[in-house]
Amino acid sequence: MVTVEELFAIDALLSPEEREIRDTVARFGEKRLRPHIAEWFEAGTFPAREIAPELGKLGLLGMHLEGYGCAGASATAYGLACQELEAVDSGVRSMVSVQGSLAMTAIHFFGSEEQKQQYLPAMAAGELIGCFGLTEPDYGSNPGGMRTRARRDGDDWVLNGSKMWITNGSVADIAVVWAYAEEPGDDKPRVRGFLVPAGTPGFTAREIHRKLSLRASLTAALDFDDVRLPADAVLPESRGLSSPLACLSEARFGIVFGALGAARDCLAAAVDYARTREVFDKPLAGYQLTQAKLADMALELGKGQLLALHLGRLKDRHEITSEQISAGKLNSTREAIRIARECRTILGANGITLDYPVLRHANNLESVLTYEGTAEVHQLVLGKALTDANAFR
Ligand code: FAD
């Protein structure tokens, strides 16, 4: 028997250090997270406070960033870590992506030296949790339409508006919030990032319940009602919508690898099940229909991993484009959800329970397909790149 990684000789493409990082994260996932994940998913919770310092100790928070207590790992190593975390659950990988690739990256890219010193080491250690508020109730795929506003009052900023679907929002110590900043002298407001500590008067975070996807992840609605912030709450280098979009690009890159981890876990469960489950007096694995399903899924998973690695290498050489990340995000999420659903068929009725990971992963992947740019948005990005015609509006 071979795994997909063996079939495609993936290890031959990794350095010993990358394999070591991957295996360390895999061991952590299996030992520390997997035994509890079904329970967390069922309860609709995630013990972020407890797990974040452990993730920090492994160097997984802001892993690809340099300095300020961050690991400074390669993009490829970061991707491999995402893959192992998401093999356990997309919720865990989401926590890490939002902390490292969104909140910490925003501060690292656009923050002042003081902001970086104040927040990044504690966030890298998992002592402080961050969230990233861009989406609003009425503006998801088109964040440029956002209504949240920051106006000047003397030296202070006053923030009003709301954000929706914010991962880590209910547990975060610090929220990176994107708003149109109205500044004297500017002819029109510009999107800028603001650091809003939890507990600031007028700032409330309300957990969103009744989710059927990413249940082992905390998701919140944030409200800002005349939230008064000091002058230095703004991320000074953030200027325009391209700033949050640059952070999203970092997080999307992690998903290119991550989603394939969920798919791999489903495929492993399906192979395992098919080898022992007997139907019509022999193991399900011995039927041609089952083998065709498994072979097709293995092909898509292997191709996805090769693409992810290629994109990782391009990113490590600073040669990657946002269109290439879109292609990877679209491919990985779309194929991963197809694989998860197909694996569920192999497990029959057992596949719908939390005793097996397949429907949990499939449900999670609904969110992964949607956040960080929906599949349709990435199709439009690629369509525009191929034709030069903008079909967004
Ligand atoms: P819409 O933008 O309303 O899209 C609805 C449908 O219309 C989609 O199918 C979309 O593809 C399609 N569509 C949109 N535009 C076009 C077009 N031009 N042409 C054709 N079709 C189009 N956001 C954050 O800021 N921070 C977070 O931490 C965060 N975490 C999240 C966690 C979860 C679990 C989920 C589900 C979402 C999270 N999001 C977060 C929000 C996420 O980024 C948005 O849901 C996403 O951008 C899509 O926006 P929307 O849900 O408003 O859908």
Coordinates of C-alpha atoms and ligand atoms in Angstrom, one line a residue:
M1 CA 0.0 0.0 0.0
V2 CA 1.2 3.5 -0.8
T3 CA 0.0 6.9 0.4
V4 CA -0.6 9.7 -2.0
E5 CA 2.6 11.4 -0.8
E6 CA 4.5 8.2 -1.7
L7 CA 2.8 7.8 -5.0
F8 CA 3.9 11.3 -6.0
A9 CA 7.2 11.1 -4.2
I10 CA 6.5 14.4 -2.4
D11 CA 9.2 13.8 0.2
A12 CA 11.8 14.0 -2.6
L13 CA 10.8 17.6 -3.1
L14 CA 11.3 18.6 0.5
S15 CA 14.4 19.5 2.4
P16 CA 15.2 17.6 5.6
E17 CA 14.3 20.7 7.6
E18 CA 10.9 21.0 5.9
R19 CA 10.2 17.3 6.6
E20 CA 11.2 17.8 10.2
I21 CA 8.8 20.8 10.6
R22 CA 6.0 18.9 8.9
D23 CA 6.5 15.8 11.1
T24 CA 6.7 17.8 14.3
V25 CA 3.4 19.6 13.5
A26 CA 1.8 16.3 12.5
R27 CA 2.8 14.7 15.8
F28 CA 1.4 17.7 17.8
G29 CA -1.8 17.5 15.8
E30 CA -2.2 13.8 16.4
K31 CA -1.4 13.9 20.1
R32 CA -2.7 17.1 21.3
L33 CA -5.6 18.0 19.0
R34 CA -7.1 15.0 17.3
P35 CA -8.2 13.2 20.5
H36 CA -10.5 16.2 21.3
I37 CA -11.5 17.6 17.9
A38 CA -14.8 15.8 17.5
E39 CA -15.8 16.9 21.0
W40 CA -14.9 20.5 20.3
F41 CA -16.7 20.4 16.9
E42 CA -19.8 18.9 18.5
A43 CA -19.8 21.5 21.3
G44 CA -19.1 24.3 18.9
T45 CA -16.1 25.6 20.7
F46 CA -12.3 25.8 20.6
P47 CA -10.1 26.3 23.6
A48 CA -8.1 29.0 21.9
R49 CA -6.6 30.4 25.2
E50 CA -5.2 27.0 26.1
I51 CA -4.0 25.9 22.7
A52 CA -2.5 29.3 21.5
P53 CA 0.6 29.2 23.8
E54 CA 1.3 25.6 22.7
L55 CA 1.1 26.7 19.0
G56 CA 3.4 29.6 20.0
K57 CA 5.9 27.3 21.6
L58 CA 6.1 25.3 18.3
G59 CA 6.8 28.6 16.5
L60 CA 3.6 28.3 14.4
L61 CA 2.2 31.8 15.1
G62 CA 3.5 34.3 12.6
M63 CA 5.8 31.5 11.5
H64 CA 6.8 33.0 8.2
L65 CA 7.5 36.5 9.7
E66 CA 11.0 37.7 10.6
G67 CA 12.0 39.1 13.9
Y68 CA 9.9 40.1 16.9
G69 CA 9.9 36.5 18.3
C70 CA 8.6 35.0 15.0
A71 CA 10.2 31.8 13.6
G72 CA 11.2 33.3 10.2
A73 CA 10.4 30.0 8.5
S74 CA 10.1 29.6 4.7
A75 CA 6.7 30.0 3.0
T76 CA 6.9 26.3 2.0
A77 CA 7.5 25.2 5.6
Y78 CA 4.6 27.4 6.8
G79 CA 2.4 25.8 4.1
L80 CA 3.4 22.3 5.3
A81 CA 2.5 23.3 8.8
C82 CA -0.9 24.5 7.7
Q83 CA -1.5 21.2 5.9
E84 CA -0.8 19.2 9.1
L85 CA -3.0 21.4 11.2
E86 CA -5.8 21.3 8.7
A87 CA -5.5 17.5 8.5
V88 CA -6.9 17.6 12.0
D89 CA -9.5 20.4 11.4
S90 CA -9.8 23.5 9.4
G91 CA -10.8 25.4 12.5
V92 CA -7.3 24.9 14.0
R93 CA -5.6 26.0 10.9
S94 CA -8.0 29.0 10.7
M95 CA -7.0 30.1 14.2
V96 CA -3.3 30.0 13.2
S97 CA -3.9 31.7 9.8
V98 CA -5.9 34.6 11.4
Q99 CA -3.3 35.1 14.2
G100 CA -0.2 34.8 12.0
S101 CA -1.1 35.6 8.4
L102 CA -3.8 38.2 9.1
A103 CA -3.5 40.0 12.4
M104 CA 0.3 39.7 12.9
T105 CA 1.1 40.2 9.2
A106 CA -1.0 43.4 9.3
I107 CA 1.1 44.7 12.2
H108 CA 4.3 43.5 10.7
F109 CA 3.7 45.0 7.3
F110 CA 1.9 48.2 8.3
G111 CA 2.6 48.9 12.0
S112 CA 5.0 51.3 13.6
E113 CA 8.1 50.0 15.4
E114 CA 6.3 50.6 18.7
Q115 CA 3.3 48.6 17.6
K116 CA 5.5 45.8 16.4
Q117 CA 7.4 45.7 19.7
Q118 CA 4.3 45.9 21.8
Y119 CA 2.2 43.2 20.1
L120 CA 4.2 40.8 17.9
P121 CA 6.4 39.0 20.5
A122 CA 3.3 38.3 22.7
M123 CA 1.2 37.2 19.7
A124 CA 4.0 34.9 18.4
A125 CA 4.1 33.3 21.9
G126 CA 0.3 32.9 21.9
E127 CA -0.1 35.0 25.0
L128 CA -2.1 37.6 23.0
I129 CA -4.7 36.6 20.5
G130 CA -5.6 38.7 17.5
C131 CA -8.4 38.9 15.0
F132 CA -8.8 40.7 11.6
G133 CA -12.0 42.5 10.9
L134 CA -12.5 43.3 7.2
T135 CA -15.9 41.7 6.3
E136 CA -19.1 43.5 7.2
P137 CA -22.7 42.2 7.2
D138 CA -23.3 43.7 3.8
Y139 CA -19.8 43.6 2.3
G140 CA -17.9 40.4 2.0
S141 CA -16.6 39.8 -1.6
N142 CA -16.6 43.6 -2.1
P143 CA -14.8 44.9 1.0
G144 CA -14.3 48.3 -0.7
G145 CA -18.0 49.0 0.0
M146 CA -17.4 48.8 3.8
R147 CA -19.3 51.3 6.0
T148 CA -17.1 51.3 9.0
R149 CA -15.6 54.8 9.4
A150 CA -12.9 56.4 11.6
R151 CA -13.1 60.1 12.0
R152 CA -10.7 62.5 13.7
D153 CA -11.7 64.2 16.9
G154 CA -8.7 66.3 18.0
D155 CA -5.8 63.8 18.0
D156 CA -8.1 60.9 18.7
W157 CA -9.9 58.6 16.3
V158 CA -13.6 57.7 16.7
L159 CA -14.6 54.4 15.2
N160 CA -18.2 53.5 14.2
G161 CA -19.4 50.4 12.3
S162 CA -19.6 46.7 12.5
K163 CA -17.7 43.6 11.2
M164 CA -19.1 40.1 10.6
W165 CA -17.8 36.6 10.6
I166 CA -14.6 37.5 12.4
T167 CA -12.5 34.4 13.4
N168 CA -11.1 34.6 16.9
G169 CA -13.2 37.8 17.4
S170 CA -14.8 36.8 20.7
V171 CA -11.5 35.7 22.3
A172 CA -9.2 38.3 20.8
D173 CA -7.2 40.7 22.9
I174 CA -6.5 42.9 20.0
A175 CA -8.6 43.4 16.9
V176 CA -7.1 44.7 13.6
V177 CA -10.0 46.6 12.2
W178 CA -10.2 48.1 8.7
A179 CA -12.2 51.3 8.2
Y180 CA -12.5 54.3 5.9
A181 CA -10.4 56.9 7.7
E182 CA -11.7 60.5 7.2
E183 CA -8.8 62.8 7.7
P184 CA -8.6 66.6 7.3
G185 CA -6.9 67.4 4.0
D186 CA -7.7 64.2 2.2
D187 CA -10.2 64.6 -0.6
K188 CA -11.7 61.2 0.0
P189 CA -11.5 58.7 2.8
R190 CA -9.0 55.9 2.6
V191 CA -9.1 52.4 4.1
R192 CA -6.7 52.1 7.0
G193 CA -6.1 49.6 9.7
F194 CA -6.7 50.3 13.4
L195 CA -5.6 48.4 16.5
V196 CA -8.6 48.1 18.9
P197 CA -7.9 46.4 22.2
A198 CA -10.6 44.2 23.7
G199 CA -12.4 46.1 26.4
T200 CA -12.2 49.5 24.7
P201 CA -15.5 51.3 25.6
G202 CA -18.0 51.0 22.7
F203 CA -16.4 47.9 21.3
T204 CA -18.3 44.6 21.6
A205 CA -17.7 41.2 20.2
R206 CA -20.6 38.7 20.0
E207 CA -20.0 35.1 19.3
I208 CA -21.9 33.7 16.3
H209 CA -23.6 30.4 17.1
R210 CA -25.6 27.8 15.1
K211 CA -22.8 27.3 12.6
L212 CA -22.8 24.0 10.7
S213 CA -19.2 24.6 9.5
L214 CA -15.9 25.4 11.3
R215 CA -17.6 24.6 14.6
A216 CA -14.2 24.1 16.3
S217 CA -13.4 27.8 15.6
L218 CA -14.7 30.9 17.3
T219 CA -16.4 33.3 15.0
A220 CA -17.8 36.7 16.0
A221 CA -19.7 39.8 15.0
L222 CA -17.9 43.0 16.1
D223 CA -19.6 46.3 16.8
F224 CA -18.0 49.7 17.2
D225 CA -20.1 52.4 18.7
D226 CA -18.2 55.7 19.0
V227 CA -15.1 53.8 20.0
R228 CA -12.5 56.4 21.0
L229 CA -8.9 55.4 20.1
P230 CA -5.6 57.3 20.5
A231 CA -3.8 58.8 17.5
D232 CA -1.3 55.9 17.5
A233 CA -4.0 53.3 17.1
V234 CA -3.8 53.5 13.3
L235 CA -1.3 51.3 11.4
P236 CA 0.7 54.1 10.0
E237 CA 1.8 52.4 6.8
S238 CA -1.7 51.1 5.9
R239 CA -2.9 53.2 2.9
G240 CA -5.9 51.9 1.0
L241 CA -7.6 48.6 0.4
S242 CA -4.5 47.1 -1.0
S243 CA -3.2 46.8 2.6
P244 CA -5.8 44.3 3.9
L245 CA -5.7 42.6 0.5
A246 CA -1.9 42.0 1.0
C247 CA -2.6 40.3 4.3
L248 CA -5.4 38.2 2.7
S249 CA -2.9 37.0 0.1
E250 CA -0.6 35.7 2.9
A251 CA -3.5 33.8 4.5
R252 CA -4.7 32.4 1.2
F253 CA -1.3 31.0 0.5
G254 CA -1.6 28.9 3.7
I255 CA -5.0 27.6 2.6
V256 CA -3.5 26.4 -0.7
F257 CA -1.6 23.8 1.4
G258 CA -4.1 23.6 4.3
A259 CA -7.2 22.5 2.5
L260 CA -5.3 19.5 1.0
G261 CA -4.5 18.4 4.6
A262 CA -8.3 18.0 5.2
A263 CA -8.6 16.1 1.9
R264 CA -5.7 13.8 2.7
D265 CA -7.3 13.0 6.1
C266 CA -10.6 12.1 4.4
L267 CA -8.9 9.9 1.8
A268 CA -6.9 8.1 4.5
A269 CA -10.2 7.4 6.4
A270 CA -11.9 6.2 3.2
V271 CA -9.1 3.8 2.3
D272 CA -9.0 2.5 5.8
Y273 CA -12.7 2.0 5.9
A274 CA -12.9 0.4 2.4
R275 CA -10.3 -2.2 3.3
T276 CA -12.3 -3.5 6.3
R277 CA -15.9 -2.9 5.4
E278 CA -17.5 -5.9 3.7
V279 CA -20.3 -5.4 1.3
F280 CA -21.7 -8.4 -0.7
D281 CA -19.3 -10.7 1.0
K282 CA -16.0 -8.9 0.3
P283 CA -14.2 -5.8 1.3
L284 CA -15.4 -2.6 -0.4
A285 CA -11.8 -1.8 -1.4
G286 CA -11.9 -4.8 -3.8
Y287 CA -14.7 -3.3 -6.0
Q288 CA -13.7 -1.4 -9.2
L289 CA -16.1 1.4 -8.5
T290 CA -14.5 2.1 -5.2
Q291 CA -11.0 1.9 -6.7
A292 CA -12.0 4.3 -9.5
K293 CA -13.1 6.8 -6.8
L294 CA -9.9 6.4 -4.8
A295 CA -7.7 6.6 -7.8
D296 CA -9.3 9.8 -9.0
M297 CA -9.1 11.4 -5.6
A298 CA -5.5 10.4 -5.2
L299 CA -4.7 12.1 -8.5
E300 CA -6.4 15.3 -7.6
L301 CA -4.7 15.3 -4.2
G302 CA -1.3 14.6 -5.6
K303 CA -1.6 17.2 -8.3
G304 CA -2.8 19.7 -5.7
Q305 CA 0.2 19.0 -3.5
L306 CA 2.6 19.5 -6.5
L307 CA 0.9 22.8 -7.3
A308 CA 1.1 23.9 -3.7
L309 CA 4.8 23.0 -3.5
H310 CA 5.5 24.9 -6.8
L311 CA 3.7 27.9 -5.4
G312 CA 5.7 27.6 -2.1
R313 CA 8.9 27.6 -4.0
L314 CA 7.8 30.7 -6.1
K315 CA 6.8 32.5 -2.9
D316 CA 10.1 31.6 -1.2
R317 CA 11.9 33.2 -4.2
H318 CA 9.5 36.3 -3.9
E319 CA 8.3 35.6 -7.4
I320 CA 4.7 34.6 -6.7
T321 CA 1.8 36.7 -8.1
S322 CA -1.6 37.2 -6.5
E323 CA -3.2 35.4 -9.5
Q324 CA -1.1 32.3 -8.8
I325 CA -2.2 32.3 -5.2
S326 CA -5.8 32.6 -6.4
A327 CA -5.3 29.6 -8.7
G328 CA -3.9 27.6 -5.8
K329 CA -6.6 28.6 -3.4
L330 CA -9.4 27.8 -5.9
N331 CA -7.9 24.5 -6.9
S332 CA -7.1 23.3 -3.4
T333 CA -10.4 24.2 -1.8
R334 CA -12.6 23.0 -4.7
E335 CA -10.8 19.7 -5.0
A336 CA -10.6 19.2 -1.2
I337 CA -14.4 19.6 -0.8
R338 CA -15.0 17.3 -3.7
I339 CA -12.7 14.7 -2.2
A340 CA -14.3 15.1 1.3
R341 CA -17.8 14.5 -0.1
E342 CA -16.7 11.5 -2.3
C343 CA -15.0 10.0 0.7
R344 CA -18.2 10.4 2.7
T345 CA -20.0 8.2 0.1
I346 CA -17.4 5.4 0.7
L347 CA -18.2 5.5 4.4
G348 CA -21.9 5.2 3.8
A349 CA -24.0 6.0 6.8
N350 CA -21.0 5.9 9.1
G351 CA -19.6 8.8 7.1
I352 CA -22.3 11.2 8.5
T353 CA -21.1 10.8 12.1
L354 CA -18.4 12.4 14.1
D355 CA -16.9 9.0 14.6
Y356 CA -15.1 9.6 11.3
P357 CA -13.6 12.9 10.1
V358 CA -15.1 13.0 6.6
L359 CA -18.3 15.0 7.0
R360 CA -16.7 17.3 9.6
H361 CA -14.0 18.1 7.1
A362 CA -16.5 18.5 4.2
N363 CA -18.6 20.9 6.3
N364 CA -15.5 22.9 7.4
L365 CA -14.4 23.1 3.7
E366 CA -17.7 25.0 2.9
S367 CA -16.3 27.9 4.9
V368 CA -12.8 27.5 3.5
L369 CA -14.3 27.6 0.0
T370 CA -16.0 30.9 1.0
Y371 CA -13.5 32.8 3.1
E372 CA -10.3 34.5 1.9
G373 CA -12.1 35.1 -1.4
T374 CA -14.9 32.8 -2.6
A375 CA -14.3 30.3 -5.3
E376 CA -16.2 32.5 -7.7
V377 CA -14.1 35.5 -6.8
H378 CA -10.9 33.6 -7.6
Q379 CA -12.5 32.4 -10.9
L380 CA -13.1 36.1 -11.7
V381 CA -9.5 36.9 -10.7
L382 CA -8.2 34.3 -13.1
G383 CA -10.8 35.2 -15.8
K384 CA -9.5 38.8 -15.6
A385 CA -5.9 37.7 -15.9
L386 CA -6.7 35.5 -18.9
T387 CA -8.8 38.0 -20.8
D388 CA -8.0 41.4 -19.5
A389 CA -11.8 42.0 -19.1
N390 CA -13.0 42.8 -15.5
A391 CA -16.2 40.8 -14.8
F392 CA -16.4 41.8 -11.1
R393 CA -19.2 44.3 -11.8
Ligands
FAD1 P1 -21.0 37.6 -0.7 O1 -19.9 38.5 -1.0 O2 -22.3 38.2 -0.4 O3 -21.1 36.5 -1.8 C1 -22.3 35.7 -2.0 C2 -22.1 34.9 -3.3 O4 -22.0 35.8 -4.4 C3 -20.9 34.0 -3.3 O5 -21.1 32.8 -4.0 C4 -19.9 34.9 -4.1 O6 -18.9 34.1 -4.7 C5 -20.9 35.5 -5.1 N1 -20.3 36.7 -5.7 C6 -19.8 37.8 -5.1 N2 -19.4 38.7 -6.0 C7 -19.6 38.2 -7.2 C8 -19.5 38.6 -8.5 N3 -18.9 39.8 -8.8 N4 -19.9 37.8 -9.5 C9 -20.4 36.6 -9.3 N5 -20.6 36.1 -8.1 C10 -20.2 36.9 -7.0 N6 -13.9 37.8 7.3 C11 -13.0 38.6 7.9 O7 -12.8 39.8 7.6 N7 -12.2 38.1 8.9 C12 -12.3 36.8 9.4 O8 -11.6 36.4 10.3 C13 -13.3 36.0 8.7 N8 -13.5 34.7 9.1 C14 -14.5 34.0 8.6 C15 -14.8 32.7 9.1 C16 -15.9 32.0 8.6 C17 -16.3 30.7 9.3 C18 -16.6 32.5 7.5 C19 -17.7 31.6 6.9 C20 -16.3 33.7 6.9 C21 -15.2 34.5 7.5 N9 -15.0 35.7 7.0 C22 -14.0 36.5 7.6 C23 -15.8 36.3 6.0 C24 -15.5 35.9 4.6 O9 -14.3 36.4 4.1 C25 -16.7 36.3 3.7 O10 -17.7 35.4 4.0 C26 -16.4 36.1 2.2 O11 -15.5 37.1 1.8 C27 -17.6 36.2 1.3 O12 -18.4 37.2 1.6 P2 -20.0 37.0 1.9 O13 -20.1 35.9 2.9 O14 -20.5 38.4 2.3 O15 -20.6 36.6 0.5

